[in-house]
Coordinates of C-alpha atoms in Angstrom, one line a residue:
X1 CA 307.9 152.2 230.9
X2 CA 305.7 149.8 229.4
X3 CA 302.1 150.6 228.7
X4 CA 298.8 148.9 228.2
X5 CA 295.7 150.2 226.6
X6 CA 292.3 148.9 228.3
X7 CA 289.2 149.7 225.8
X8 CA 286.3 147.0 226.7
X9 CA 282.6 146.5 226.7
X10 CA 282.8 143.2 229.0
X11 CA 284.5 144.6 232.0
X12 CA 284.5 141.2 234.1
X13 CA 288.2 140.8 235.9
X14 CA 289.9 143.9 234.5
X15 CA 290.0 145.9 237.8
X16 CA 292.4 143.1 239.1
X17 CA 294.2 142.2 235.9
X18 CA 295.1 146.0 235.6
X19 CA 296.0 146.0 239.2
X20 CA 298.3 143.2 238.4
X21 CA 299.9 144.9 235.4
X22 CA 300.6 148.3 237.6
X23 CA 302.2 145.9 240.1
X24 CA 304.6 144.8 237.3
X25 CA 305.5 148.2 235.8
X26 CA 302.9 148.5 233.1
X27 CA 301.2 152.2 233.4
X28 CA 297.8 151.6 232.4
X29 CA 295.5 154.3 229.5
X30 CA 292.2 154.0 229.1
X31 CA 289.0 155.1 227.3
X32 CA 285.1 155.9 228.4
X33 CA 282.9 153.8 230.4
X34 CA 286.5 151.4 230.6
X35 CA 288.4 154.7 232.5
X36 CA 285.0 155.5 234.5
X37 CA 285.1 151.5 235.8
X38 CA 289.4 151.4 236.2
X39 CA 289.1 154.5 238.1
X40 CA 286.5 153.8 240.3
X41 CA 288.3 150.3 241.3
X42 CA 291.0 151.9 242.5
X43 CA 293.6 151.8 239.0
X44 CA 296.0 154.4 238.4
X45 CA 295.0 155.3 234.8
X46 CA 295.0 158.1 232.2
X47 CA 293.0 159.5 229.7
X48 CA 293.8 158.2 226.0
X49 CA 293.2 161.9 225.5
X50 CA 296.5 162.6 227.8
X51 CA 298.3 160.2 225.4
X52 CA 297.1 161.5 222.4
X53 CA 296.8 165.1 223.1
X54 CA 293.2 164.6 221.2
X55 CA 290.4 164.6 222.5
X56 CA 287.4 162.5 221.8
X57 CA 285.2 163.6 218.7
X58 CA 281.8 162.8 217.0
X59 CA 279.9 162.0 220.5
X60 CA 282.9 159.2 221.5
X61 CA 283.2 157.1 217.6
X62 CA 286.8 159.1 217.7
X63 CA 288.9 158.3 220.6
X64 CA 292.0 155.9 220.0
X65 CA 291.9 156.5 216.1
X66 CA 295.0 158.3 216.5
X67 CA 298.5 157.6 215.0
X68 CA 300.1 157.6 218.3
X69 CA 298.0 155.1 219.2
X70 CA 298.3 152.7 216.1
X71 CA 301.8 153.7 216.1
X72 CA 302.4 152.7 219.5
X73 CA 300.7 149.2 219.1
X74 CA 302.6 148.4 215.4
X75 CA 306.0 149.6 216.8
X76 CA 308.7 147.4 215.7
X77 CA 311.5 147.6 218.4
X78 CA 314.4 146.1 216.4
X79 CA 313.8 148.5 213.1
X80 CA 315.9 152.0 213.6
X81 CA 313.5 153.8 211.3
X82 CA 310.8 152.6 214.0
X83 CA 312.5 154.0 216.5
X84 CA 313.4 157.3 214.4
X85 CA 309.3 157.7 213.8
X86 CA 308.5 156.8 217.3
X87 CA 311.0 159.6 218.7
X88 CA 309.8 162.3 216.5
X89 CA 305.9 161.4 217.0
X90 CA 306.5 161.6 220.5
X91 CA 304.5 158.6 221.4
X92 CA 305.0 155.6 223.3
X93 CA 305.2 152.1 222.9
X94 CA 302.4 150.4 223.7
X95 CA 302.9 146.5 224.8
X96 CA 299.5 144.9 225.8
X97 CA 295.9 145.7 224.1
X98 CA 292.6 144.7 225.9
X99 CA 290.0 144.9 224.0
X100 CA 286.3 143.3 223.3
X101 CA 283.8 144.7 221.0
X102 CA 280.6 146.1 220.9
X103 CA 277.9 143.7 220.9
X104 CA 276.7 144.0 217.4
X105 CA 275.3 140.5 217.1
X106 CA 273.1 140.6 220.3
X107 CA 271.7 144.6 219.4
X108 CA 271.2 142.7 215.8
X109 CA 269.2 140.3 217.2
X110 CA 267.2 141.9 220.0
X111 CA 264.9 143.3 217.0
X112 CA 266.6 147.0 218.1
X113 CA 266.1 149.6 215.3
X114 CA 268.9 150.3 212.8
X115 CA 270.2 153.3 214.5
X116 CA 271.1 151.4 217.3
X117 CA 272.5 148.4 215.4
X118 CA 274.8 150.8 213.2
X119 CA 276.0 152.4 216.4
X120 CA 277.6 149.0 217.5
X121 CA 279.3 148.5 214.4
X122 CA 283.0 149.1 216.6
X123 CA 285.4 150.8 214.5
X124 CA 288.3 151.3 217.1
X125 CA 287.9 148.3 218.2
X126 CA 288.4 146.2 215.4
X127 CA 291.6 148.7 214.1
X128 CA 293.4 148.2 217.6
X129 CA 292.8 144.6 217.8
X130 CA 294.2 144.3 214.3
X131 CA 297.2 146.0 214.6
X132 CA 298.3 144.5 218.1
X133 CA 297.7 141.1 216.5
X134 CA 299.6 142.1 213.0
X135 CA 302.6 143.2 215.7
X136 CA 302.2 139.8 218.3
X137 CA 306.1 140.1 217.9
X138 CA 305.8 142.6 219.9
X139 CA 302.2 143.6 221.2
X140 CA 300.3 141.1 224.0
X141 CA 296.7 141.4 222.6
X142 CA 293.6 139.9 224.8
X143 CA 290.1 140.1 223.2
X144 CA 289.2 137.1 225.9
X145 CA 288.9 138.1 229.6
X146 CA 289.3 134.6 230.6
X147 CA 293.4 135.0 229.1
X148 CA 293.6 137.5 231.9
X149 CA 295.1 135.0 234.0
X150 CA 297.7 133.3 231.5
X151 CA 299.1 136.4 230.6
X152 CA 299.5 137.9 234.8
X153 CA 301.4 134.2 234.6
X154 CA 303.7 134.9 232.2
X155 CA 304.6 138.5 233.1
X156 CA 305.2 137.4 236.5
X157 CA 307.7 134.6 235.7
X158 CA 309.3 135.9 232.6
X159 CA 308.5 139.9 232.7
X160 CA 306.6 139.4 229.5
X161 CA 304.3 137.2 227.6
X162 CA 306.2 134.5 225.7
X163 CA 305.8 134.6 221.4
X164 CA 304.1 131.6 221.3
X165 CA 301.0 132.4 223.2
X166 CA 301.5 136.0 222.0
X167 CA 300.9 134.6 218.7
X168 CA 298.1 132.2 220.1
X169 CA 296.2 135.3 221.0
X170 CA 296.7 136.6 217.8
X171 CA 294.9 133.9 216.3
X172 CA 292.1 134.3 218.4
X173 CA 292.1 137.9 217.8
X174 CA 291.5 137.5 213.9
X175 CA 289.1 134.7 214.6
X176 CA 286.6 137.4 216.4
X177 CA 287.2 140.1 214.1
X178 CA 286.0 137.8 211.4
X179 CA 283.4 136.6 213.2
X180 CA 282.5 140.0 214.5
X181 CA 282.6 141.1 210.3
X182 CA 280.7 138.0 209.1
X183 CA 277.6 139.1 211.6
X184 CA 277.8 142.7 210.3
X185 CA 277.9 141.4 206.5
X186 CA 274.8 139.5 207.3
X187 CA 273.5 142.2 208.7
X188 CA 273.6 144.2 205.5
X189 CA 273.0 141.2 203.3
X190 CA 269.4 140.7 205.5
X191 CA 268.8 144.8 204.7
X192 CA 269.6 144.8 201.2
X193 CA 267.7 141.6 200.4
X194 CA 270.9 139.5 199.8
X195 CA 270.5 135.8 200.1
X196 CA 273.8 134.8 198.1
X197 CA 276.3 136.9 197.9
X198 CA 279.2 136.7 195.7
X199 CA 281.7 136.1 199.0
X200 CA 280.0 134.9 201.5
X201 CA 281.5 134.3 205.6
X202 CA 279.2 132.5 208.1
X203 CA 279.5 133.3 211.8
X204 CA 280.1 130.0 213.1
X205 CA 280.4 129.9 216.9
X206 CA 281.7 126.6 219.1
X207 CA 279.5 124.8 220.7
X208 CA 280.5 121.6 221.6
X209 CA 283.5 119.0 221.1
X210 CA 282.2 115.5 220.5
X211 CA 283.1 112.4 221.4
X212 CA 283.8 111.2 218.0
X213 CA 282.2 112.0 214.8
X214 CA 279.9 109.9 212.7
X215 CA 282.5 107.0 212.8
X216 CA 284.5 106.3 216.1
X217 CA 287.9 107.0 214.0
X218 CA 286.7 110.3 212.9
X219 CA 287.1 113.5 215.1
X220 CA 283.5 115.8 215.6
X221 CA 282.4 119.1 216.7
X222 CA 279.6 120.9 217.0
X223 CA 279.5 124.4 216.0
X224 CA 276.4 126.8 215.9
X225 CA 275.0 129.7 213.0
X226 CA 272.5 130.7 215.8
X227 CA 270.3 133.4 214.1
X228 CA 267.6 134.1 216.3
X229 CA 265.4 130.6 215.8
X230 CA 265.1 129.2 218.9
X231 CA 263.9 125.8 216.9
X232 CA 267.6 124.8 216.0
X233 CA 269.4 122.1 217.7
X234 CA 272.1 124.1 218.8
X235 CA 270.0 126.3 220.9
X236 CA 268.0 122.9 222.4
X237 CA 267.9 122.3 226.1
X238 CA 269.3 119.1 227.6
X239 CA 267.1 118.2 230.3
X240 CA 269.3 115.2 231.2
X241 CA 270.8 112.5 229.3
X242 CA 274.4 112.0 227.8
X243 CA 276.0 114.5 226.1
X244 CA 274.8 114.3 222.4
X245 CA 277.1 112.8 219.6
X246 CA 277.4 113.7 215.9
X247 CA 274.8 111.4 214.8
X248 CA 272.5 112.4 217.7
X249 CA 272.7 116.2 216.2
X250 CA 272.3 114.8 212.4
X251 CA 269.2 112.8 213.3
X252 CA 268.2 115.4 216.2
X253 CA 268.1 118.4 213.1
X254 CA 266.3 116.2 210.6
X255 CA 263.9 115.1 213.4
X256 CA 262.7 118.9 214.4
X257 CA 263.1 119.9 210.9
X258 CA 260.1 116.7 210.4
X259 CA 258.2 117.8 213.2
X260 CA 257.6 121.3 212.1
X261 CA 256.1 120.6 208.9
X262 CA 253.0 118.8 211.1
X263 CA 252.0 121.9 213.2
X264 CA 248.5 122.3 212.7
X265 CA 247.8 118.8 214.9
X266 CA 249.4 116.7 217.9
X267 CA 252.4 115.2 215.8
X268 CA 255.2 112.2 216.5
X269 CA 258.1 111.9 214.4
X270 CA 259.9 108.7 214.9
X271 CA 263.5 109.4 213.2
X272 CA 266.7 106.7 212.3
X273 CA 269.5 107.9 210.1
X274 CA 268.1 111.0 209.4
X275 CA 264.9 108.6 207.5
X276 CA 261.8 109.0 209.3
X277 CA 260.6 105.6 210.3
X278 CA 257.1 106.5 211.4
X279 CA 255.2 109.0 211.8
X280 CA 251.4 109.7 213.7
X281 CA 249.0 112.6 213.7
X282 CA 246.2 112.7 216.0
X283 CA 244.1 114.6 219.0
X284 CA 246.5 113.7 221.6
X285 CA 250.2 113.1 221.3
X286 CA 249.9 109.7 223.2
X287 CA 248.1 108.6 220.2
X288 CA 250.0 110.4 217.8
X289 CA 253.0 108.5 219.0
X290 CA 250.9 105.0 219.7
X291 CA 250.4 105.4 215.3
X292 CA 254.3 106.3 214.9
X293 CA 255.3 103.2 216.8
X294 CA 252.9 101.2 214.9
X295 CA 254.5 102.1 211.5
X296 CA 257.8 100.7 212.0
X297 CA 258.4 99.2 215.7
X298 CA 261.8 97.5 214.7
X299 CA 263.6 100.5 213.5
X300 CA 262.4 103.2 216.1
X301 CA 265.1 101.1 218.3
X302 CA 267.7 103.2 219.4
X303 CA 266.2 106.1 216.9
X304 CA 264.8 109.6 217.7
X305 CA 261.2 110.9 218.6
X306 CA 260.2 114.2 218.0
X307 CA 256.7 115.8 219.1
X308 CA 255.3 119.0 218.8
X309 CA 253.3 119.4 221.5
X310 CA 254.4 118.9 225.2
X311 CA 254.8 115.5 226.4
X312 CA 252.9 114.1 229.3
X313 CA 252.9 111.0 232.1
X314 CA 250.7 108.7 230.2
X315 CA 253.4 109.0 226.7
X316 CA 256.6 109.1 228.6
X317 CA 255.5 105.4 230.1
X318 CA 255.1 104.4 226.9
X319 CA 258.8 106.0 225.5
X320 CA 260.6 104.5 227.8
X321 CA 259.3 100.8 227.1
X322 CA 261.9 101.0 224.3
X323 CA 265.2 102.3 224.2
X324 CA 265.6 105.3 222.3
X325 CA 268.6 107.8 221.8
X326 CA 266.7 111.5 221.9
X327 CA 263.2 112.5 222.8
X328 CA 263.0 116.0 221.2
X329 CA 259.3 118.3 222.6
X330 CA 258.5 122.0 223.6
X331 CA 258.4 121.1 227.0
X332 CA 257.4 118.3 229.5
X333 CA 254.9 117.8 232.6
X334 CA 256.8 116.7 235.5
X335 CA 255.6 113.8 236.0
X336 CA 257.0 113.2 232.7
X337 CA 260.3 114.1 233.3
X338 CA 260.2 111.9 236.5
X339 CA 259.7 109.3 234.3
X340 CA 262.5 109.8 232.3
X341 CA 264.9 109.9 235.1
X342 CA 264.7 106.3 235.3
X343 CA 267.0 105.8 232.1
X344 CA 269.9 108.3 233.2
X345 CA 271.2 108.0 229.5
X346 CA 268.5 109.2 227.9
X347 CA 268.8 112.5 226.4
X348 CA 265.6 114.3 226.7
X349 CA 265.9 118.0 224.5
X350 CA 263.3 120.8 225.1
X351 CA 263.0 123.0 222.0
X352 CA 260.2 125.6 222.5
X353 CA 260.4 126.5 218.8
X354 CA 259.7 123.0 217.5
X355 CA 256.1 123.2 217.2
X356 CA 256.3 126.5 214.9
X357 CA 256.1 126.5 210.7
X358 CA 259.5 126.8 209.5
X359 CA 259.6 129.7 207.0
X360 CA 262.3 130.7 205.5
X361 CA 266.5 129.5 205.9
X362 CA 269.3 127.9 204.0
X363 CA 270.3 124.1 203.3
X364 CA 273.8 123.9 202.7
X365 CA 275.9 121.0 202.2
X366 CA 280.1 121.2 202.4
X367 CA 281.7 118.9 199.8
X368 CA 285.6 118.8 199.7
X369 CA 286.7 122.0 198.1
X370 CA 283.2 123.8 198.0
X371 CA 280.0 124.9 199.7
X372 CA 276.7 124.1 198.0
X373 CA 273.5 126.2 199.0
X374 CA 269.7 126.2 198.3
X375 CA 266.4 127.7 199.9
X376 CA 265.1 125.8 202.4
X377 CA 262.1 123.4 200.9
X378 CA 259.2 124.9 203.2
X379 CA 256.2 124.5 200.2
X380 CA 253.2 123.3 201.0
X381 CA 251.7 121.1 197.9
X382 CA 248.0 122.2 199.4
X383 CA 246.4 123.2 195.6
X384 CA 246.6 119.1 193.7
X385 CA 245.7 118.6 190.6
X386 CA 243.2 115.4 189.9
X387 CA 244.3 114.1 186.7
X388 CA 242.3 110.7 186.8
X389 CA 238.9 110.1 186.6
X390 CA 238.4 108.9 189.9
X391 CA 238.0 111.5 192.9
X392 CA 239.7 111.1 196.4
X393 CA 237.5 111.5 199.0
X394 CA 237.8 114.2 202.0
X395 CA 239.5 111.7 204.5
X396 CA 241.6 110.3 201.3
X397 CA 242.7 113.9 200.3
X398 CA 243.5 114.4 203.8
X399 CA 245.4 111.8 203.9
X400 CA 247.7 112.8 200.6
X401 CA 248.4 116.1 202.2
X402 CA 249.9 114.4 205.3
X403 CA 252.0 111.9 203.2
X404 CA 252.8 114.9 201.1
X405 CA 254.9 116.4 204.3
X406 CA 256.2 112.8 205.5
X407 CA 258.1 111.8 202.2
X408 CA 259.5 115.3 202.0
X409 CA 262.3 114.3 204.8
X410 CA 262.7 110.7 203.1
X411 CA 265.4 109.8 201.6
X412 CA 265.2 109.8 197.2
X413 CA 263.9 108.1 195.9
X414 CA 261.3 107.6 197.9
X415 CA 257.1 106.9 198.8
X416 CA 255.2 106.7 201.6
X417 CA 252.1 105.2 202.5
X418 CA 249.7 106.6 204.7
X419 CA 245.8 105.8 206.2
X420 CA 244.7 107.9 209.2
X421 CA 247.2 110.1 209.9
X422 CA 249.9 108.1 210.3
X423 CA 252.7 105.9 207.9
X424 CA 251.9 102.4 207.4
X425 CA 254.8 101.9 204.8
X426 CA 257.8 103.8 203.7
X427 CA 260.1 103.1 200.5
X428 CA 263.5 105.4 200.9
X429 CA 267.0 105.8 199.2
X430 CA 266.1 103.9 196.0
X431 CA 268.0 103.8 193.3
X432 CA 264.8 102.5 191.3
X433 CA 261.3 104.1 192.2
X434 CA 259.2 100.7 191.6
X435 CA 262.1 99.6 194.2
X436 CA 260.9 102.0 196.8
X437 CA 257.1 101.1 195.9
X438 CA 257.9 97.6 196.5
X439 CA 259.6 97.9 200.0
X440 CA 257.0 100.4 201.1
X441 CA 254.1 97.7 200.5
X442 CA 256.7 95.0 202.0
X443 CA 256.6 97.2 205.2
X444 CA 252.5 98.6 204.9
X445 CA 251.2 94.5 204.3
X446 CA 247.2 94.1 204.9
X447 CA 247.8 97.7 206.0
X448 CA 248.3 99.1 202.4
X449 CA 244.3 98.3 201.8
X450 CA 242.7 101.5 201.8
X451 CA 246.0 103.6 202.4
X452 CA 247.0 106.6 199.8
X453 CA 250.9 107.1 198.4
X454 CA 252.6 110.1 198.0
X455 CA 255.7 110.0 195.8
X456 CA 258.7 112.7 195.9
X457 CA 259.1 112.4 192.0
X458 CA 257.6 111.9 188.9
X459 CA 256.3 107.7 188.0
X460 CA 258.4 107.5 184.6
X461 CA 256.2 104.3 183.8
X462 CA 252.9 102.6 184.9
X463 CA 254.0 100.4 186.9
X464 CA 254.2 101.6 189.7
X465 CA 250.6 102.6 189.4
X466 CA 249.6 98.9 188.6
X467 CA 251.5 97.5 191.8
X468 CA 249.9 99.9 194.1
X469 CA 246.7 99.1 192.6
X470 CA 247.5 95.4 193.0
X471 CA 247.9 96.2 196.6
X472 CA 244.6 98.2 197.3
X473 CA 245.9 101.5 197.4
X474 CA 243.0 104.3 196.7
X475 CA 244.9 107.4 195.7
X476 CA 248.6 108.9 194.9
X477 CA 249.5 111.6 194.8
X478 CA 253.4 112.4 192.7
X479 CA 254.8 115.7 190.9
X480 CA 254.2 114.8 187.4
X481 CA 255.9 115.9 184.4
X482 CA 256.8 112.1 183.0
X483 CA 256.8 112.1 178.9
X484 CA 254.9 109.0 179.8
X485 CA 252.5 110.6 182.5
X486 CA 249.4 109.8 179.9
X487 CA 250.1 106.2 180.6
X488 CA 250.1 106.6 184.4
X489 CA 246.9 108.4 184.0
X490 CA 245.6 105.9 182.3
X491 CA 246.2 103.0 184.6
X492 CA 245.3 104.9 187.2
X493 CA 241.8 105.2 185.4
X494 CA 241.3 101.9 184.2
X495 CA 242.2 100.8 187.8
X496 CA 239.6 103.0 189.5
X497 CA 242.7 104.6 191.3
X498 CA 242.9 108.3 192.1
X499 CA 245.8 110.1 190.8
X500 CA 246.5 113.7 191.4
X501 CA 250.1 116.0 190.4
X502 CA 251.2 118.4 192.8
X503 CA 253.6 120.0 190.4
X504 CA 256.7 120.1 192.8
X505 CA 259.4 117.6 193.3
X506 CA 260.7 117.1 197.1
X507 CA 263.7 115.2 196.4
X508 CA 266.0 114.6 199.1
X509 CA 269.9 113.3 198.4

């Protein structure tokens, strides 16, 4: 007789698939709250203790940890010493496995204490999922309820599952087990303090097949490392809209990733190519996103907007005078959203998380061959350093600190200009700092008057001091650290300018 061995977490269908199997010859074993659920439906099913002639130990963490167990699911039916060993253990072979696992990632998450998240570290599980998919030659193992119908098909057409979708669900088997073992290693990584580990496994899930990827030729998916923030794109809401593409999620990420940095006011971050293109702080987010526009209103076509604060009638009217890809907010008035509705391609993403500090987190970056990794840049350059003679003033100061945050998300090299709390000019992905300088005056015109720069590297020569002078810009603000920053200084005080170091780079490749 054949057998199969139920042992899951996520019960959903297996009454009926087990019902199925007895109808086709398969005497069904069982474990726990699996038995409890089989028996109650109606199944015909025994104890793993009646198989084993063990019984469970250790408050349940023992029960099919048990040679006749493993033996019955690694049982090679062509080898005569496997059939020797079987014999003399006494045990059976055992032909399908069902099996999910305890739900370690979702106790990890739920801020449960570490008791309780130890506990769902499966054991069984993970051996008896292994060993059916080492043996697929053989063994029919399902760690996905929704293959319960696939398999009933095959059994009922062929008597038995055929090798290639034996092997199929092998695959998927190792592909949760490694998942299930990548959570648990960051689990212990988090505990211990571990930010790069010598061998490192993310738990990347699915989310999403694409259209395309960045270039129509190119295929794209979307997968998630969903770790609890509720700010990521992967866990935003589509409110309507088409379904996102690659470079929607690219410039969707960077654009939240923007908006966070402005949390303490109304904010609009107006993104293209992952560049911001404009960006407005204010008391309301109308007129935050009224100053966005301003900066740039050529490029924020067919870009992304982000906010961080919720979006109402009177700023949706004025969004959808333009066509954009992505709005991005924490949430949206009705009246809002009716608004939308009249551009049905729209996509329109509500991310609760988005007007929270980011603290914290990984950048990583996959070249061919390897995986590079850094903390994410979440420093605040609040404590400058005024190395000229000349003073900013309170509204100038302010100013440097919002510039400050926008260049951090531009493009190296690169400047920005800013005057009221909001980007009149931006210079990005220079090869040539004065070049970036140049095309952010270009872009600020009569605007530059009166406006403060901020600069994500060191000035390694004067110039750029001298231009931006020229142009009537007040006060900068860059790292430092030039062997030639004497001669900025000095320019900056023969000009009247006011120049103050932050001490920290924000490039940005």
């Amino acid at each position: 007789m054949k057998h199969a061995l139920f042992s899951c977490y996520f019960k959903d269908g297996i009454e009926n698939f087990a019902k199925e199997l007895e109808e086709n010859g398969y005497k069904i074993i069982s474990t726990g709250g699996t038995l409890k659920a089989l028996e109650k439906a109606g199944v015909n099913v025994s104890d793993v203790s009646e198989f084993t002639g063990f019984h469970d130990m250790l408050g349940g963490r023992v029960k099919t940890l048990h040679p006749k167990i493993h033996a019955g699911i690694l049982y090679r039916r062509e080898k005569p010493e496997d059939v020797k060993e079987i014999k003399e253990l006494g045990t059976q072979p055992i032909d399908i496995v069902v099996n999910n696992l305890y739900p370690f990632k979702d106790t990890y998450l739920s801020g449960a204490s570490d008791d309780n998240i130890i506990e769902k570290i499966d054991i069984g599980g993970p051996s008896m999922i292994r060993a059916a998919a080492k043996n697929f030659k053989y063994t029919t193992i399902i760690t996905d309820n929704a293959d319960f119908e696939r398999v009933i098909a095959e059994i009922k057409e062929n008597g038995n599952t055929t090798l290639e979708t034996r092997r199929d669900l092998a695959r998927k088997a190792f592909m949760l087990t490694a998942y299930y073992d990548a959570w648990i290693a960051k689990y212990f990584n988090e505990k211990c303090g571990v930010e790069f580990p010598d061998e490192i496994t993310l738990p990347l899930k699915k989310i999403s097949e694409l259209r395309y990827g960045e270039n129509p030729h190119q295929r794209g998916f979307a997968y998630t490392l969903y770790n609890g923030d509720e700010s990521g794109i992967g866990e935003a809401k589509q409110c309507q809209g088409k379904e996102l593409s690659y470079n929607n999620y690219n410039d969707a990420s960077a654009t939240i990733e923007m908006v966070k940095l402005f949390y303490k006011k109304p904010t609009c971050v107006a993104v293209k190519h992952t560049n911001p293109c404009g960006i407005g702080e204010a008391d309301t987010i109308h007129e935050a996103y009224l100053k966005a526009y301003a900066c740039d209103d050529q490029s924020i076509f067919g870009g992304i907007v982000g906010f961080n604060r919720e979006v109402d009638k009177a700023t949706a009217e004025e969004l959808v005078k333009i066509f954009l890809e992505v709005i991005i907010a924490p949430s949206y008035t009705k009246e809002a959203l009716e608004v939308f509705e009249k551009k049905k391609n729209l996509r329109v993403l509500e991310v609760p998380g988005i007007s929270e500090v980011r603290k914290g987190g990984l950048d990583m970056k996959v070249l061919p061959g390897t995986v590079i990794m850094q903390d994410h840049d979440d420093k605040e350059d609040c404590k400058l350093n005024v190395v000229s003679k000349a003073h900013p003033t309170d509204g100038e100061l302010e100013d440097l600190i919002f510039a400050l945050k926008a260049v951090k998300f531009a493009k190296s090299n690169a400047v920005v200009l800013a005057k009221d709390g909001a980007t009149v000019g931006i210079g990005l992905g220079n090869v040539n700092r004065f070049f970036a300088v140049q095309a952010a005056l270009k872009q600020a015109g009569d605007k530059a008057k009166g406006a403060v720069l901020a600069s994500d590297g060191f000035f390694p020569f004067d110039d750029c001091i001298k231009l931006l002078a020229e142009n009537g810009v007040k006060a900068i603000v860059e790292p430092g650290g030039s062997i030639k920053d004497e001669l900025s200084i000095k320019a900056a005080d023969e000009l009247g300018v006011s120049l103050l170091f932050s001490g920290t780079r924000h490039f940005k490749h």
